[in-house]
Tab-separated table of C-alpha atoms in Angstrom:
chain	number	residue	atom	x	y	z
A	1	MET	CA	-23.326	9.090	-19.079
A	2	SER	CA	-20.360	8.755	-21.466
A	3	LYS	CA	-16.725	7.979	-20.888
A	4	GLY	CA	-14.991	11.098	-22.182
A	5	PRO	CA	-12.392	13.386	-20.871
A	6	GLY	CA	-14.285	14.303	-17.783
A	7	LEU	CA	-15.336	17.686	-16.113
A	8	PHE	CA	-13.007	20.662	-16.167
A	9	VAL	CA	-13.132	20.988	-12.166
A	10	ASP	CA	-11.428	16.979	-12.546
A	11	ILE	CA	-8.264	18.119	-13.648
A	12	GLY	CA	-5.993	18.178	-10.443
A	13	LYS	CA	-8.245	16.703	-8.698
A	14	LYS	CA	-6.699	13.755	-7.917
A	15	ALA	CA	-3.766	15.657	-6.086
A	16	LYS	CA	-5.810	18.389	-4.538
A	17	ASP	CA	-7.392	15.262	-2.901
A	18	LEU	CA	-4.142	13.858	-1.711
A	19	LEU	CA	-3.283	17.108	-0.217
A	20	ILE	CA	-5.988	18.063	1.247
A	21	LYS	CA	-9.182	15.958	1.664
A	22	ASP	CA	-9.786	14.645	5.307
A	23	TYR	CA	-7.112	17.243	6.616
A	24	THR	CA	-9.019	18.645	9.650
A	25	SER	CA	-7.799	20.652	12.701
A	26	ASP	CA	-11.150	21.074	14.040
A	27	GLN	CA	-12.852	18.702	16.060
A	28	LYS	CA	-15.843	16.863	13.655
A	29	PHE	CA	-18.444	14.650	14.672
A	30	THR	CA	-20.638	13.331	11.673
A	31	VAL	CA	-23.616	10.712	11.698
A	32	SER	CA	-25.811	9.029	9.026
A	33	THR	CA	-28.412	6.577	8.633
A	34	TYR	CA	-30.883	5.337	5.983
A	35	THR	CA	-34.270	4.928	6.277
A	36	GLY	CA	-36.542	2.536	4.742
A	37	ALA	CA	-37.487	4.778	2.256
A	38	GLY	CA	-34.180	5.303	1.120
A	39	VAL	CA	-33.377	9.050	2.725
A	40	ALA	CA	-30.082	9.190	3.753
A	41	LEU	CA	-29.984	11.535	6.830
A	42	THR	CA	-26.329	13.318	8.160
A	43	SER	CA	-26.363	15.455	11.394
A	44	THR	CA	-22.695	16.895	11.723
A	45	ALA	CA	-21.301	19.015	14.277
A	46	LEU	CA	-18.321	21.231	14.454
A	47	LYS	CA	-16.192	22.745	16.950
A	48	LYS	CA	-13.612	25.361	15.402
A	49	GLY	CA	-11.569	27.668	17.912
A	50	GLY	CA	-14.254	28.375	20.262
A	51	LEU	CA	-17.339	28.353	17.915
A	52	SER	CA	-19.659	25.488	17.432
A	53	THR	CA	-22.005	24.877	14.440
A	54	GLY	CA	-24.141	22.153	13.065
A	55	ASP	CA	-26.015	21.189	10.224
A	56	VAL	CA	-28.688	18.277	9.450
A	57	ALA	CA	-28.712	16.840	5.709
A	58	ALA	CA	-31.413	14.671	3.514
A	59	LEU	CA	-30.578	13.426	0.459
A	60	TYR	CA	-33.391	10.784	-1.485
A	61	LYS	CA	-32.452	9.474	-4.955
A	62	TYR	CA	-35.696	8.605	-7.154
A	63	LYS	CA	-35.052	7.461	-10.508
A	64	ASN	CA	-33.017	10.240	-12.601
A	65	THR	CA	-33.834	12.863	-9.941
A	66	GLN	CA	-31.575	13.592	-6.372
A	67	PHE	CA	-33.052	15.698	-3.743
A	68	ASP	CA	-30.553	17.302	-1.255
A	69	VAL	CA	-31.547	19.751	1.237
A	70	LYS	CA	-29.245	21.026	4.529
A	71	VAL	CA	-30.029	22.806	7.779
A	72	ASP	CA	-27.761	24.464	9.753
A	73	THR	CA	-27.686	26.275	12.980
A	74	ASN	CA	-27.932	29.220	11.192
A	75	SER	CA	-31.167	28.696	10.175
A	76	ASN	CA	-29.698	28.739	6.309
A	77	ILE	CA	-31.610	26.292	4.391
A	78	LEU	CA	-29.433	24.865	1.127
A	79	THR	CA	-31.477	23.242	-1.132
A	80	THR	CA	-29.856	21.132	-4.496
A	81	LEU	CA	-32.106	19.321	-7.280
A	82	THR	CA	-30.378	17.353	-9.571
A	83	PHE	CA	-31.907	16.119	-12.895
A	84	THR	CA	-30.242	13.269	-14.891
A	85	GLU	CA	-30.929	12.574	-18.656
A	86	ILE	CA	-33.424	15.222	-18.945
A	87	LEU	CA	-31.513	15.409	-22.443
A	88	PRO	CA	-29.245	12.948	-23.459
A	89	SER	CA	-25.748	13.022	-22.106
A	90	THR	CA	-27.097	15.640	-19.684
A	91	LYS	CA	-27.380	16.487	-16.167
A	92	THR	CA	-28.669	19.780	-14.681
A	93	ILE	CA	-28.085	21.093	-11.246
A	94	ALA	CA	-30.079	23.799	-9.274
A	95	SER	CA	-29.485	24.891	-6.148
A	96	PHE	CA	-31.023	27.592	-3.816
A	97	LYS	CA	-30.342	28.880	-0.004
A	98	VAL	CA	-32.791	30.239	1.983
A	99	PRO	CA	-33.094	33.240	3.171
A	100	ASP	CA	-30.439	34.290	0.668
A	101	TYR	CA	-32.569	34.479	-2.179
A	102	ASN	CA	-29.893	35.505	-4.517
A	103	SER	CA	-27.842	32.560	-3.960
A	104	GLY	CA	-29.854	30.503	-6.613
A	105	LYS	CA	-27.780	29.016	-9.434
A	106	LEU	CA	-28.703	26.754	-12.624
A	107	GLU	CA	-25.675	24.607	-13.941
A	108	VAL	CA	-26.005	22.380	-17.002
A	109	GLN	CA	-23.261	19.504	-18.006
A	110	TYR	CA	-23.350	17.948	-21.354
A	111	PHE	CA	-20.986	14.505	-21.598
A	112	HIS	CA	-19.460	13.408	-25.059
A	113	ASP	CA	-17.208	10.587	-25.804
A	114	HIS	CA	-14.504	13.338	-26.624
A	115	ALA	CA	-15.875	16.625	-25.036
A	116	THR	CA	-17.758	17.939	-21.743
A	117	VAL	CA	-19.305	21.417	-21.540
A	118	THR	CA	-21.053	23.060	-18.594
A	119	THR	CA	-22.648	25.984	-18.192
A	120	MET	CA	-23.631	27.971	-14.899
A	121	VAL	CA	-25.549	30.554	-14.484
A	122	GLY	CA	-26.795	32.734	-11.281
A	123	LEU	CA	-30.774	32.898	-10.668
A	124	ASN	CA	-30.757	36.477	-9.852
A	125	GLN	CA	-31.274	39.919	-11.556
A	126	THR	CA	-27.432	40.237	-12.054
A	127	PRO	CA	-26.345	37.076	-12.858
A	128	GLY	CA	-23.083	36.139	-13.283
A	129	VAL	CA	-21.928	33.300	-15.808
A	130	ASN	CA	-19.614	30.485	-15.891
A	131	VAL	CA	-18.777	28.397	-18.871
A	132	THR	CA	-16.072	25.403	-18.805
A	133	ALA	CA	-15.211	22.961	-21.631
A	134	THR	CA	-12.778	20.094	-21.773
A	135	ILE	CA	-11.834	17.830	-25.015
A	136	GLY	CA	-10.058	14.808	-25.094
A	137	THR	CA	-9.944	11.023	-23.988
A	138	PRO	CA	-9.960	9.836	-20.525
A	139	THR	CA	-6.004	9.314	-21.163
A	140	ILE	CA	-5.324	13.340	-21.926
A	141	ALA	CA	-7.756	16.065	-21.362
A	142	PHE	CA	-7.437	19.992	-22.996
A	143	GLY	CA	-9.635	22.299	-20.707
A	144	ALA	CA	-10.991	25.864	-20.240
A	145	GLU	CA	-13.153	27.905	-17.618
A	146	ALA	CA	-14.360	31.235	-17.976
A	147	GLY	CA	-16.378	33.317	-15.764
A	148	TYR	CA	-18.461	36.533	-16.494
A	149	ASP	CA	-20.134	39.529	-14.948
A	150	THR	CA	-23.292	40.437	-16.739
A	151	THR	CA	-23.196	43.477	-14.538
A	152	SER	CA	-19.924	45.084	-14.973
A	153	GLY	CA	-19.223	43.055	-18.537
A	154	ASN	CA	-16.185	41.856	-17.587
A	155	PHE	CA	-14.115	38.267	-17.087
A	156	THR	CA	-14.413	37.501	-13.825
A	157	LYS	CA	-11.740	34.818	-14.374
A	158	TYR	CA	-10.139	32.598	-17.147
A	159	THR	CA	-8.542	29.510	-16.445
A	160	ALA	CA	-6.781	26.765	-18.992
A	161	GLY	CA	-5.334	22.984	-18.104
A	162	ILE	CA	-4.272	20.085	-19.277
A	163	SER	CA	-3.948	16.660	-17.871
A	164	VAL	CA	-2.336	13.453	-18.602
A	165	THR	CA	-3.943	10.075	-17.063
A	166	LYS	CA	-2.267	6.691	-17.111
A	167	PRO	CA	-3.690	3.771	-14.947
A	168	ASP	CA	-0.504	3.954	-12.376
A	169	SER	CA	-0.132	7.880	-12.637
A	170	CYS	CA	-1.671	11.215	-13.510
A	171	ALA	CA	-0.116	14.528	-14.001
A	172	SER	CA	-1.824	18.031	-14.713
A	173	ILE	CA	-0.937	21.865	-15.461
A	174	VAL	CA	-3.443	24.576	-14.452
A	175	LEU	CA	-2.872	28.007	-15.391
A	176	GLY	CA	-5.405	30.243	-13.111
A	177	ASP	CA	-5.846	33.585	-11.816
A	178	LYS	CA	-6.390	35.022	-14.977
A	179	GLY	CA	-2.514	34.213	-15.891
A	180	ASP	CA	-1.220	34.944	-12.434
A	181	SER	CA	-0.784	31.439	-11.524
A	182	ILE	CA	0.441	28.207	-12.269
A	183	ASN	CA	0.006	24.945	-10.539
A	184	ALA	CA	1.750	21.499	-11.474
A	185	SER	CA	1.014	18.099	-9.966
A	186	TYR	CA	1.577	14.336	-10.546
A	187	VAL	CA	0.405	11.568	-8.671
A	188	HIS	CA	1.657	7.655	-8.797
A	189	TYR	CA	-0.171	4.924	-7.473
A	190	MET	CA	1.672	2.232	-5.366
A	191	ASP	CA	-1.184	-0.687	-5.865
A	192	GLN	CA	-3.749	-1.318	-8.083
A	193	GLN	CA	-6.759	-0.040	-5.547
A	194	LYS	CA	-4.882	3.087	-5.598
A	195	LYS	CA	-5.104	3.622	-1.811
A	196	SER	CA	-1.391	4.405	-1.409
A	197	ALA	CA	0.103	6.948	-3.618
A	198	ALA	CA	3.069	9.230	-3.774
A	199	VAL	CA	1.891	13.210	-4.683
A	200	ALA	CA	4.077	16.254	-5.787
A	201	GLU	CA	2.248	19.474	-6.027
A	202	ILE	CA	4.355	22.960	-7.595
A	203	SER	CA	2.780	26.235	-8.038
A	204	ARG	CA	3.793	29.913	-8.722
A	205	ARG	CA	2.441	33.293	-8.395
A	206	PHE	CA	3.514	35.532	-11.184
A	207	SER	CA	2.869	39.101	-9.468
A	208	THR	CA	4.562	37.727	-6.179
A	209	ASN	CA	7.141	35.620	-7.306
A	210	GLU	CA	6.132	33.282	-4.999
A	211	ASN	CA	6.934	29.328	-5.188
A	212	THR	CA	5.337	26.471	-3.343
A	213	PHE	CA	6.331	22.995	-3.374
A	214	THR	CA	4.423	20.221	-1.395
A	215	VAL	CA	4.904	16.477	-1.573
A	216	GLY	CA	3.044	14.080	-0.039
A	217	GLY	CA	1.101	10.970	0.198
A	218	ALA	CA	-1.220	7.940	1.675
A	219	TYR	CA	0.204	4.324	2.647
A	220	ALA	CA	-2.671	2.143	3.239
A	221	VAL	CA	-1.600	-0.398	6.314
A	222	ASP	CA	-4.210	-2.525	5.614
A	223	HIS	CA	-7.692	-2.297	4.207
A	224	LEU	CA	-9.349	-0.367	7.531
A	225	THR	CA	-6.470	1.854	8.012
A	226	LEU	CA	-4.595	4.653	6.292
A	227	ILE	CA	-1.862	7.294	6.732
A	228	LYS	CA	-1.511	10.368	4.832
A	229	ALA	CA	1.294	13.052	5.225
A	230	LYS	CA	2.260	16.511	3.207
A	231	LEU	CA	4.867	18.805	3.867
A	232	ASN	CA	5.529	21.976	1.426
A	233	SER	CA	8.152	24.275	1.314
A	234	HIS	CA	6.997	26.698	3.928
A	235	GLY	CA	7.712	24.427	6.245
A	236	ARG	CA	4.151	23.562	7.206
A	237	LEU	CA	3.809	19.663	8.080
A	238	GLY	CA	0.501	17.921	7.995
A	239	ALA	CA	-0.187	14.050	8.943
A	240	LEU	CA	-3.381	11.729	9.216
A	241	VAL	CA	-4.427	8.464	10.834
A	242	GLN	CA	-8.121	7.339	9.345
A	243	HIS	CA	-9.355	4.005	10.788
A	244	GLU	CA	-12.456	2.232	9.855
A	245	VAL	CA	-13.722	1.559	13.257
A	246	VAL	CA	-16.936	-0.391	11.955
A	247	PRO	CA	-17.677	-1.124	8.577
A	248	LYS	CA	-18.309	2.519	6.708
A	249	SER	CA	-17.281	4.125	10.004
A	250	LEU	CA	-14.499	6.116	9.900
A	251	LEU	CA	-12.290	7.925	12.493
A	252	THR	CA	-9.930	10.211	11.626
A	253	ILE	CA	-6.592	12.168	13.626
A	254	SER	CA	-4.878	14.743	11.791
A	255	SER	CA	-2.688	17.282	13.057
A	256	GLU	CA	-0.537	20.402	11.228
A	257	LEU	CA	2.658	21.707	12.585
A	258	ASP	CA	4.487	24.532	11.286
A	259	THR	CA	8.357	23.090	11.645
A	260	LYS	CA	9.565	26.890	11.278
A	261	ALA	CA	7.617	27.857	14.301
A	262	LEU	CA	8.306	24.600	16.864
A	263	GLU	CA	7.582	27.072	19.823
A	264	LYS	CA	4.028	27.089	18.376
A	265	SER	CA	1.675	24.011	19.371
A	266	PRO	CA	0.732	22.270	16.897
A	267	ARG	CA	-3.170	22.001	15.600
A	268	PHE	CA	-4.543	18.723	16.272
A	269	GLY	CA	-8.024	17.772	14.539
A	270	LEU	CA	-10.546	15.095	15.376
A	271	ALA	CA	-12.971	13.371	12.653
A	272	LEU	CA	-15.423	10.654	13.380
A	273	ALA	CA	-17.944	9.690	10.796
A	274	LEU	CA	-20.356	7.346	11.509
A	275	LYS	CA	-22.611	5.338	8.775
A	276	PRO	CA	-24.493	1.833	9.006
């Protein structure tokens, strides 16, 4: 694949990962193993409130093909096939869920040194179409996304964004929700490994005149322990500690607190991921 501007979904992704990824108020346990044939097996158990769910996933890679299947406790089977370089500089992703036969999707991604284009079509009688395009370089990129409903003949969404990436920082602006919201974010890295970072994000919804400002960061205590925290203008405070107990086995403890309602109990989450 080319070293171009990246996909449209990558615009603002670094800030979202710092502010959202690994935060949980639920109890989650994950175990991953690898067979001698190269199949990765992952079992996940999740307890959310009084409801417990789980799933088992298998991932297999062979040359330019990746096969991923997941079975959950509700008897849903999700299958994803990824083909790389069927055509030069392309990636094709097909997915479908059983018994929901109308959930099938086909996505084609095209990569160029100065542009990327993706097209996703629903595999049903009234397919929706989603198209994204990004132009630029790995340093600066402009992108847009549009969704079209072939049944009603209306656009379901249109979004535009810009990102500027430097070795020690990344900034982005995304105009979404058909022009009803705008989100701006900035990430600054404190080390070359990009494990310690500070992030700020501001979003505004024009229809309600609502503004949300969020600051957060991550700090690598050492090569095994990571601390993350975030706070927004509505008084929502989140924090987590992640420690690599043994190689590729992570223990994550996180909590959330509404500082404007301190009489309420904070919500704590525990996530344990074990990998060989």
